[in-house]
Amino acid sequence: MRAASTTATHRLSATVELARDLIRRPSLTPEDAGCQPLIAERLAALGFAIEPMRFGQVDNLWARRGDEGPLLCFAGHTDVVPPGPLADWTSDPFAPEIRDGLLYGRGACDMKGSLAAMVTATERFIADHPAHRGSIAFLITSDEEGPSIDGTRRVVEALAARDERIDYALVGEPSSHRRLGDIIKNGRRGSLGGRLRVRGKQGHVAYPQLADNPAHRAMPALADLCAERWDEGNQHFPPTSFQISNIHAGTGADNVIPGELEVLFNLRFSTEQTPETLQQRIQAILERHGLDHRIDWRVSGHPFLTPAGALIDATQAAILAVTGAPSQLSTVGGTSDGRFIAPTGAQVVELGPINATIHQVDECVGVEELDQLSIIHTDILRRLLT
């Protein structure tokens, strides 16, 4: 890793400067490292009521300007994934550097750049429309990249308990594929994980008749699970998928038949399924093969879909106005914190930078891309709150 250059070739925008300030804070999940206070200070100057919400080890921020509907909420996270070996980075992941029009650093794309664009968009909008209708809010967590238990989920529960309702939620996940705004996420698949344990009997490999190899017993059932056609999907979602992510058995010795096999698997499922229907079908396949087994299930998210409406219309119109190009709706990809907001009845979309380098070494985002994103957000605010 070489030393980061500090030479500025041009004056940076407020959006890029804020993104750099956020990247400098090593906010590895669940640490916020001072990012939320920095954002809160900017929002307080605009008249936002600032409400830190800490649950467990997780810092969350709820900030709101206005007390009437409709309420448009910018949602995002300040936590980032670990950078990995520092020697693999061209420059320090927490010392942001601009090279060839790209801002480098951990979180530049996922999603500190988006947070910066949201803040500066709001500053611009309020300067032009100080008496805008409705309300603007920010829901920011430091637990999106982690277990997602004490973050957005808990904030949404606290808001519901006091009858505070979000009408529109704009999540800043990096949704774009080849150019800014080409993809808008208007939904996500559900996620069902399982830890399967298949029991056998440990023994010596030379005397298999005295043992019961759970790996041998489980393979035909696992092959059936992998080959199963769960559904055909629908017009909004691809077919449900089943993937094995880890298989483990044995003591580490090559002359011991294992006594137990452990398999981790995950299904990303559409609105054609529920966790209960999938669990029943998986159990039926395993029982058909006569396996002595148990499964521990984990539902980390249910599928959600925002249909055509005011938020999608405003987002697509803003992208077209700023970039000159249309956008496409999509539900592909992993889960996001939108899964906790959508069940409240809010319209939810995800819009953010090009996602080509997220979670990678030398993560980066285009400087002009961030500036354009900020303008898009301002235009969305204008279309919905004026």
Short mmCIF file of C-alpha atoms in Angstrom, two decimals:
data_model
loop_
_atom_site.label_atom_id
_atom_site.label_comp_id
_atom_site.label_asym_id
_atom_site.label_seq_id
_atom_site.Cartn_x
_atom_site.Cartn_y
_atom_site.Cartn_z
CA MET A 1 0.00 0.00 0.00
CA ARG A 2 1.48 3.31 -1.02
CA ALA A 3 0.94 6.58 0.82
CA ALA A 4 -2.21 8.44 -0.14
CA SER A 5 -1.84 11.58 -2.20
CA THR A 6 -3.09 14.77 -0.58
CA THR A 7 -2.74 16.97 -3.64
CA ALA A 8 -6.08 18.48 -4.68
CA THR A 9 -6.41 19.32 -8.37
CA HIS A 10 -9.75 21.11 -8.02
CA ARG A 11 -12.16 22.32 -5.41
CA LEU A 12 -14.30 19.46 -4.17
CA SER A 13 -18.06 19.67 -3.79
CA ALA A 14 -19.76 19.65 -0.40
CA THR A 15 -20.95 16.10 -1.12
CA VAL A 16 -17.48 14.74 -1.81
CA GLU A 17 -15.98 16.59 1.16
CA LEU A 18 -18.60 15.07 3.49
CA ALA A 19 -18.06 11.62 2.00
CA ARG A 20 -14.33 11.96 2.70
CA ASP A 21 -14.99 13.04 6.27
CA LEU A 22 -17.16 9.98 6.79
CA ILE A 23 -14.67 7.57 5.19
CA ARG A 24 -11.92 8.81 7.54
CA ARG A 25 -13.88 7.32 10.45
CA PRO A 26 -13.15 3.55 10.68
CA SER A 27 -16.71 2.52 11.49
CA LEU A 28 -16.44 -1.25 11.38
CA THR A 29 -19.72 -2.91 12.42
CA PRO A 30 -21.15 -2.13 14.94
CA GLU A 31 -18.95 0.93 15.53
CA ASP A 32 -20.19 4.28 14.27
CA ALA A 33 -16.85 6.00 14.99
CA GLY A 34 -18.41 9.47 15.09
CA CYS A 35 -20.16 9.38 11.72
CA GLN A 36 -23.67 9.90 13.07
CA PRO A 37 -22.75 12.92 15.25
CA LEU A 38 -21.15 14.49 12.18
CA ILE A 39 -24.34 13.99 10.17
CA ALA A 40 -26.53 15.05 13.09
CA GLU A 41 -24.66 18.34 13.38
CA ARG A 42 -25.38 19.13 9.73
CA LEU A 43 -29.06 18.19 10.10
CA ALA A 44 -29.53 20.10 13.36
CA ALA A 45 -28.41 23.26 11.55
CA LEU A 46 -31.33 22.69 9.16
CA GLY A 47 -33.89 22.48 11.96
CA PHE A 48 -34.02 18.71 12.37
CA ALA A 49 -34.91 17.29 15.78
CA ILE A 50 -32.05 14.91 16.60
CA GLU A 51 -32.78 11.66 18.44
CA PRO A 52 -29.93 9.21 18.99
CA MET A 53 -31.21 5.68 19.63
CA ARG A 54 -28.73 3.19 21.05
CA PHE A 55 -29.79 -0.42 21.35
CA GLY A 56 -27.25 -2.90 22.70
CA GLN A 57 -23.91 -2.07 21.09
CA VAL A 58 -25.48 -0.34 18.10
CA ASP A 59 -25.75 3.41 17.52
CA ASN A 60 -28.76 4.63 15.54
CA LEU A 61 -29.88 8.09 14.55
CA TRP A 62 -33.44 9.29 13.98
CA ALA A 63 -33.63 12.89 12.80
CA ARG A 64 -36.82 14.58 11.64
CA ARG A 65 -37.78 17.99 10.27
CA GLY A 66 -41.50 18.71 10.36
CA ASP A 67 -44.39 16.97 12.07
CA GLU A 68 -46.91 16.53 9.28
CA GLY A 69 -47.25 14.01 6.49
CA PRO A 70 -46.17 12.84 4.10
CA LEU A 71 -42.88 11.78 5.67
CA LEU A 72 -39.98 11.05 3.34
CA CYS A 73 -37.18 9.16 5.09
CA PHE A 74 -33.60 8.78 3.89
CA ALA A 75 -32.35 5.45 5.28
CA GLY A 76 -28.79 4.19 5.43
CA HIS A 77 -25.90 2.87 7.47
CA THR A 78 -22.57 4.20 8.63
CA ASP A 79 -20.97 0.81 9.37
CA VAL A 80 -18.63 -0.80 6.87
CA VAL A 81 -17.14 -4.25 6.36
CA PRO A 82 -13.47 -4.86 7.30
CA PRO A 83 -10.98 -3.82 4.63
CA GLY A 84 -8.95 -7.04 4.77
CA PRO A 85 -5.14 -6.95 4.41
CA LEU A 86 -4.07 -3.30 4.18
CA ALA A 87 -1.17 -4.26 1.93
CA ASP A 88 -3.67 -5.20 -0.78
CA TRP A 89 -5.01 -1.63 -0.97
CA THR A 90 -3.43 0.94 -3.24
CA SER A 91 -3.99 3.55 -0.52
CA ASP A 92 -5.14 3.49 3.10
CA PRO A 93 -8.84 2.44 3.12
CA PHE A 94 -9.56 5.01 5.84
CA ALA A 95 -7.53 7.84 4.29
CA PRO A 96 -9.74 8.76 1.32
CA GLU A 97 -7.95 9.56 -1.89
CA ILE A 98 -9.19 10.81 -5.25
CA ARG A 99 -7.53 9.31 -8.32
CA ASP A 100 -8.70 9.74 -11.90
CA GLY A 101 -12.09 11.07 -10.85
CA LEU A 102 -12.77 8.27 -8.35
CA LEU A 103 -12.98 8.56 -4.57
CA TYR A 104 -11.28 5.57 -2.92
CA GLY A 105 -11.84 4.25 0.60
CA ARG A 106 -13.80 1.68 2.56
CA GLY A 107 -17.45 2.70 2.47
CA ALA A 108 -17.01 5.12 -0.45
CA CYS A 109 -19.74 3.27 -2.33
CA ASP A 110 -21.39 1.24 0.44
CA MET A 111 -22.62 3.59 1.64
CA LYS A 112 -20.94 6.71 2.98
CA GLY A 113 -21.04 8.35 -0.42
CA SER A 114 -24.81 7.87 -0.50
CA LEU A 115 -25.20 9.32 2.99
CA ALA A 116 -23.23 12.39 1.97
CA ALA A 117 -25.41 12.84 -1.13
CA MET A 118 -28.56 12.57 0.99
CA VAL A 119 -27.37 15.23 3.43
CA THR A 120 -26.25 17.75 0.81
CA ALA A 121 -29.43 17.13 -1.22
CA THR A 122 -31.48 17.97 1.85
CA GLU A 123 -29.40 21.09 2.52
CA ARG A 124 -29.97 22.26 -1.05
CA PHE A 125 -33.69 21.48 -0.96
CA ILE A 126 -34.34 23.28 2.34
CA ALA A 127 -32.38 26.32 1.16
CA ASP A 128 -34.74 26.52 -1.83
CA HIS A 129 -37.91 25.40 -0.01
CA PRO A 130 -37.65 26.26 3.70
CA ALA A 131 -41.43 25.95 4.12
CA HIS A 132 -41.80 22.66 2.24
CA ARG A 133 -44.84 20.52 2.92
CA GLY A 134 -44.67 17.27 4.89
CA SER A 135 -41.58 16.09 6.74
CA ILE A 136 -38.07 14.82 6.03
CA ALA A 137 -36.32 12.24 8.21
CA PHE A 138 -33.05 10.35 8.39
CA LEU A 139 -32.85 6.81 9.79
CA ILE A 140 -29.20 5.80 10.09
CA THR A 141 -27.76 2.71 11.77
CA SER A 142 -24.34 1.19 12.45
CA ASP A 143 -25.61 -2.41 12.21
CA GLU A 144 -26.56 -3.03 8.58
CA GLU A 145 -23.46 -5.02 7.66
CA GLY A 146 -23.75 -7.12 10.83
CA PRO A 147 -26.58 -9.12 12.41
CA SER A 148 -29.08 -6.29 11.81
CA ILE A 149 -30.84 -6.91 15.11
CA ASP A 150 -30.37 -3.67 17.08
CA GLY A 151 -30.32 -1.34 14.10
CA THR A 152 -33.06 -0.30 11.70
CA ARG A 153 -35.31 -3.09 12.94
CA ARG A 154 -35.33 -1.68 16.48
CA VAL A 155 -35.75 1.92 15.34
CA VAL A 156 -38.76 0.97 13.22
CA GLU A 157 -40.27 -0.83 16.21
CA ALA A 158 -39.74 2.27 18.39
CA LEU A 159 -41.39 4.50 15.78
CA ALA A 160 -44.35 2.15 15.45
CA ALA A 161 -44.82 2.12 19.23
CA ARG A 162 -45.44 5.88 19.15
CA ASP A 163 -47.46 5.85 15.92
CA GLU A 164 -44.81 7.59 13.86
CA ARG A 165 -45.28 6.47 10.26
CA ILE A 166 -42.92 6.63 7.28
CA ASP A 167 -44.67 7.21 3.94
CA TYR A 168 -41.67 7.13 1.60
CA ALA A 169 -38.30 5.51 2.33
CA LEU A 170 -35.31 6.07 0.08
CA VAL A 171 -32.56 3.58 1.01
CA GLY A 172 -29.09 4.53 -0.15
CA GLU A 173 -27.78 1.07 -1.03
CA PRO A 174 -25.59 1.01 -4.16
CA SER A 175 -28.21 -0.15 -6.65
CA SER A 176 -26.76 1.04 -9.95
CA HIS A 177 -25.11 -1.41 -12.34
CA ARG A 178 -23.39 0.26 -15.30
CA ARG A 179 -24.37 3.90 -14.87
CA LEU A 180 -25.90 5.94 -12.08
CA GLY A 181 -29.62 5.34 -11.82
CA ASP A 182 -29.92 2.58 -14.39
CA ILE A 183 -31.36 0.27 -11.71
CA ILE A 184 -33.80 1.11 -8.91
CA LYS A 185 -34.55 -1.61 -6.38
CA ASN A 186 -38.26 -1.58 -5.59
CA GLY A 187 -38.23 -4.82 -3.62
CA ARG A 188 -36.06 -7.63 -2.31
CA ARG A 189 -36.33 -11.37 -2.00
CA GLY A 190 -36.73 -13.00 1.37
CA SER A 191 -33.88 -14.89 3.01
CA LEU A 192 -34.29 -18.23 4.82
CA GLY A 193 -31.19 -19.88 6.27
CA GLY A 194 -30.84 -23.33 7.73
CA ARG A 195 -28.24 -25.24 9.74
CA LEU A 196 -28.79 -28.93 9.01
CA ARG A 197 -27.24 -31.58 11.24
CA VAL A 198 -27.33 -35.16 10.01
CA ARG A 199 -26.45 -37.73 12.66
CA GLY A 200 -24.60 -40.97 12.00
CA LYS A 201 -22.15 -43.13 13.91
CA GLN A 202 -18.42 -42.46 14.12
CA GLY A 203 -16.07 -45.30 13.32
CA HIS A 204 -12.91 -46.51 11.62
CA VAL A 205 -12.83 -46.21 7.84
CA ALA A 206 -11.53 -49.77 7.62
CA TYR A 207 -14.70 -51.09 9.32
CA PRO A 208 -17.58 -49.20 7.67
CA GLN A 209 -20.01 -51.92 8.66
CA LEU A 210 -19.55 -50.83 12.29
CA ALA A 211 -20.27 -47.15 11.53
CA ASP A 212 -22.89 -45.06 9.81
CA ASN A 213 -21.48 -42.33 7.57
CA PRO A 214 -23.81 -39.27 7.66
CA ALA A 215 -22.04 -37.72 4.66
CA HIS A 216 -22.85 -40.72 2.49
CA ARG A 217 -26.43 -40.78 3.72
CA ALA A 218 -26.99 -37.06 3.17
CA MET A 219 -25.56 -36.69 -0.34
CA PRO A 220 -28.63 -37.99 -2.25
CA ALA A 221 -30.91 -35.72 -0.22
CA LEU A 222 -28.64 -32.72 -0.79
CA ALA A 223 -28.60 -33.48 -4.50
CA ASP A 224 -32.41 -33.47 -4.51
CA LEU A 225 -32.50 -30.15 -2.66
CA CYS A 226 -30.10 -28.61 -5.16
CA ALA A 227 -32.15 -29.91 -8.10
CA GLU A 228 -35.55 -28.90 -6.69
CA ARG A 229 -37.51 -26.34 -8.70
CA TRP A 230 -39.11 -24.34 -5.93
CA ASP A 231 -41.21 -22.05 -8.13
CA GLU A 232 -41.08 -20.12 -11.38
CA GLY A 233 -40.94 -16.69 -9.79
CA ASN A 234 -43.26 -13.99 -11.13
CA GLN A 235 -43.19 -10.75 -13.05
CA HIS A 236 -41.33 -9.01 -10.22
CA PHE A 237 -39.09 -11.76 -8.79
CA PRO A 238 -36.82 -14.48 -10.21
CA PRO A 239 -37.41 -18.10 -9.14
CA THR A 240 -36.55 -19.05 -5.56
CA SER A 241 -32.96 -20.30 -5.27
CA PHE A 242 -31.33 -22.82 -2.91
CA GLN A 243 -27.60 -22.64 -2.20
CA ILE A 244 -25.32 -24.65 0.09
CA SER A 245 -22.77 -22.32 1.65
CA ASN A 246 -20.82 -24.67 3.91
CA ILE A 247 -20.43 -28.42 4.56
CA HIS A 248 -18.46 -29.78 7.51
CA ALA A 249 -17.91 -33.23 8.97
CA GLY A 250 -15.21 -35.31 10.60
CA THR A 251 -12.40 -34.94 13.08
CA GLY A 252 -9.74 -33.87 10.59
CA ALA A 253 -8.29 -37.38 10.40
CA ASP A 254 -8.60 -39.30 7.14
CA ASN A 255 -9.19 -42.64 8.86
CA VAL A 256 -12.27 -41.67 10.88
CA ILE A 257 -15.84 -41.89 9.62
CA PRO A 258 -17.64 -38.78 10.91
CA GLY A 259 -20.42 -39.05 13.43
CA GLU A 260 -22.23 -35.92 12.25
CA LEU A 261 -22.49 -33.81 9.12
CA GLU A 262 -23.32 -30.11 9.29
CA VAL A 263 -24.63 -28.22 6.27
CA LEU A 264 -25.35 -24.49 6.06
CA PHE A 265 -27.75 -23.46 3.32
CA ASN A 266 -29.80 -20.46 2.26
CA LEU A 267 -32.86 -19.83 0.13
CA ARG A 268 -33.60 -16.48 -1.46
CA PHE A 269 -37.32 -16.64 -2.05
CA SER A 270 -39.94 -14.67 -3.91
CA THR A 271 -43.47 -13.70 -2.96
CA GLU A 272 -44.51 -17.08 -4.35
CA GLN A 273 -43.26 -18.69 -1.12
CA THR A 274 -43.32 -18.27 2.63
CA PRO A 275 -40.71 -19.54 5.11
CA GLU A 276 -43.26 -22.10 6.31
CA THR A 277 -43.91 -23.59 2.85
CA LEU A 278 -40.19 -23.87 2.16
CA GLN A 279 -39.48 -25.47 5.53
CA GLN A 280 -42.20 -28.05 4.94
CA ARG A 281 -40.87 -28.98 1.51
CA ILE A 282 -37.30 -29.30 2.76
CA GLN A 283 -38.38 -31.46 5.69
CA ALA A 284 -40.34 -33.71 3.32
CA ILE A 285 -37.28 -34.28 1.12
CA LEU A 286 -35.04 -35.08 4.09
CA GLU A 287 -37.61 -37.44 5.60
CA ARG A 288 -38.06 -39.19 2.26
CA HIS A 289 -34.39 -40.11 2.47
CA GLY A 290 -34.78 -41.36 6.05
CA LEU A 291 -32.16 -39.06 7.56
CA ASP A 292 -31.70 -38.71 11.32
CA HIS A 293 -31.49 -34.95 11.38
CA ARG A 294 -32.43 -31.62 12.87
CA ILE A 295 -32.56 -28.14 11.35
CA ASP A 296 -32.15 -24.75 13.03
CA TRP A 297 -33.91 -22.11 10.92
CA ARG A 298 -33.26 -18.38 10.60
CA VAL A 299 -35.49 -15.98 8.69
CA SER A 300 -33.47 -12.82 8.11
CA GLY A 301 -35.99 -11.14 5.87
CA HIS A 302 -39.33 -11.53 4.10
CA PRO A 303 -39.80 -10.52 0.47
CA PHE A 304 -41.27 -7.10 -0.15
CA LEU A 305 -42.35 -5.16 -3.22
CA THR A 306 -43.21 -1.50 -3.73
CA PRO A 307 -45.68 -1.24 -6.62
CA ALA A 308 -46.00 1.71 -8.96
CA GLY A 309 -46.81 4.85 -7.04
CA ALA A 310 -45.65 8.31 -6.05
CA LEU A 311 -42.15 7.32 -4.86
CA ILE A 312 -41.26 5.23 -7.90
CA ASP A 313 -42.69 7.88 -10.23
CA ALA A 314 -40.69 10.66 -8.54
CA THR A 315 -37.47 8.61 -8.47
CA GLN A 316 -37.64 7.59 -12.12
CA ALA A 317 -38.55 11.11 -13.22
CA ALA A 318 -35.66 12.61 -11.22
CA ILE A 319 -33.14 10.16 -12.67
CA LEU A 320 -34.32 10.90 -16.20
CA ALA A 321 -34.20 14.66 -15.60
CA VAL A 322 -30.67 14.62 -14.17
CA THR A 323 -28.96 11.87 -16.20
CA GLY A 324 -31.02 11.99 -19.38
CA ALA A 325 -31.46 8.21 -19.27
CA PRO A 326 -34.29 5.95 -18.07
CA SER A 327 -34.16 3.55 -15.13
CA GLN A 328 -35.30 -0.03 -14.64
CA LEU A 329 -37.01 -1.57 -11.62
CA SER A 330 -35.40 -4.66 -10.09
CA THR A 331 -35.64 -6.93 -7.04
CA VAL A 332 -32.41 -8.90 -7.51
CA GLY A 333 -29.53 -8.95 -5.02
CA GLY A 334 -29.22 -9.55 -1.33
CA THR A 335 -31.22 -8.18 1.56
CA SER A 336 -31.24 -4.59 2.78
CA ASP A 337 -32.71 -2.69 5.72
CA GLY A 338 -35.62 -1.84 3.47
CA ARG A 339 -37.05 -5.19 4.60
CA PHE A 340 -37.71 -3.70 8.04
CA ILE A 341 -39.38 -0.53 6.74
CA ALA A 342 -41.62 -1.97 4.02
CA PRO A 343 -43.87 -4.01 6.37
CA THR A 344 -45.01 -0.75 8.01
CA GLY A 345 -46.78 0.16 4.77
CA ALA A 346 -44.11 2.56 3.51
CA GLN A 347 -43.22 2.82 -0.15
CA VAL A 348 -39.55 1.79 -0.32
CA VAL A 349 -36.96 2.13 -3.07
CA GLU A 350 -33.20 1.74 -3.10
CA LEU A 351 -31.07 4.10 -5.12
CA GLY A 352 -27.34 4.51 -4.92
CA PRO A 353 -24.05 4.49 -6.85
CA ILE A 354 -22.64 1.86 -9.17
CA ASN A 355 -22.00 -1.25 -7.07
CA ALA A 356 -19.04 -2.75 -8.97
CA THR A 357 -16.52 -2.37 -6.11
CA ILE A 358 -18.61 -2.83 -2.95
CA HIS A 359 -16.91 -4.94 -0.26
CA GLN A 360 -13.81 -5.14 -2.47
CA VAL A 361 -10.22 -3.99 -2.12
CA ASP A 362 -9.89 -0.43 -3.49
CA GLU A 363 -13.61 0.27 -3.13
CA CYS A 364 -14.40 3.49 -4.96
CA VAL A 365 -17.13 5.76 -6.31
CA GLY A 366 -17.15 8.40 -9.01
CA VAL A 367 -16.81 11.98 -7.79
CA GLU A 368 -19.22 13.27 -10.45
CA GLU A 369 -21.48 10.31 -9.68
CA LEU A 370 -21.89 11.48 -6.08
CA ASP A 371 -22.63 15.01 -7.19
CA GLN A 372 -25.27 13.76 -9.63
CA LEU A 373 -26.79 11.52 -6.95
CA SER A 374 -27.16 14.49 -4.64
CA ILE A 375 -29.00 16.44 -7.35
CA ILE A 376 -31.29 13.44 -8.02
CA HIS A 377 -32.18 13.29 -4.34
CA THR A 378 -32.97 17.01 -4.32
CA ASP A 379 -35.26 16.54 -7.30
CA ILE A 380 -37.05 13.63 -5.58
CA LEU A 381 -37.64 15.85 -2.55
CA ARG A 382 -38.98 18.59 -4.77
CA ARG A 383 -41.39 16.27 -6.58
CA LEU A 384 -42.79 14.77 -3.37
CA LEU A 385 -42.70 17.65 -0.89
CA THR A 386 -43.57 20.80 -2.84
#
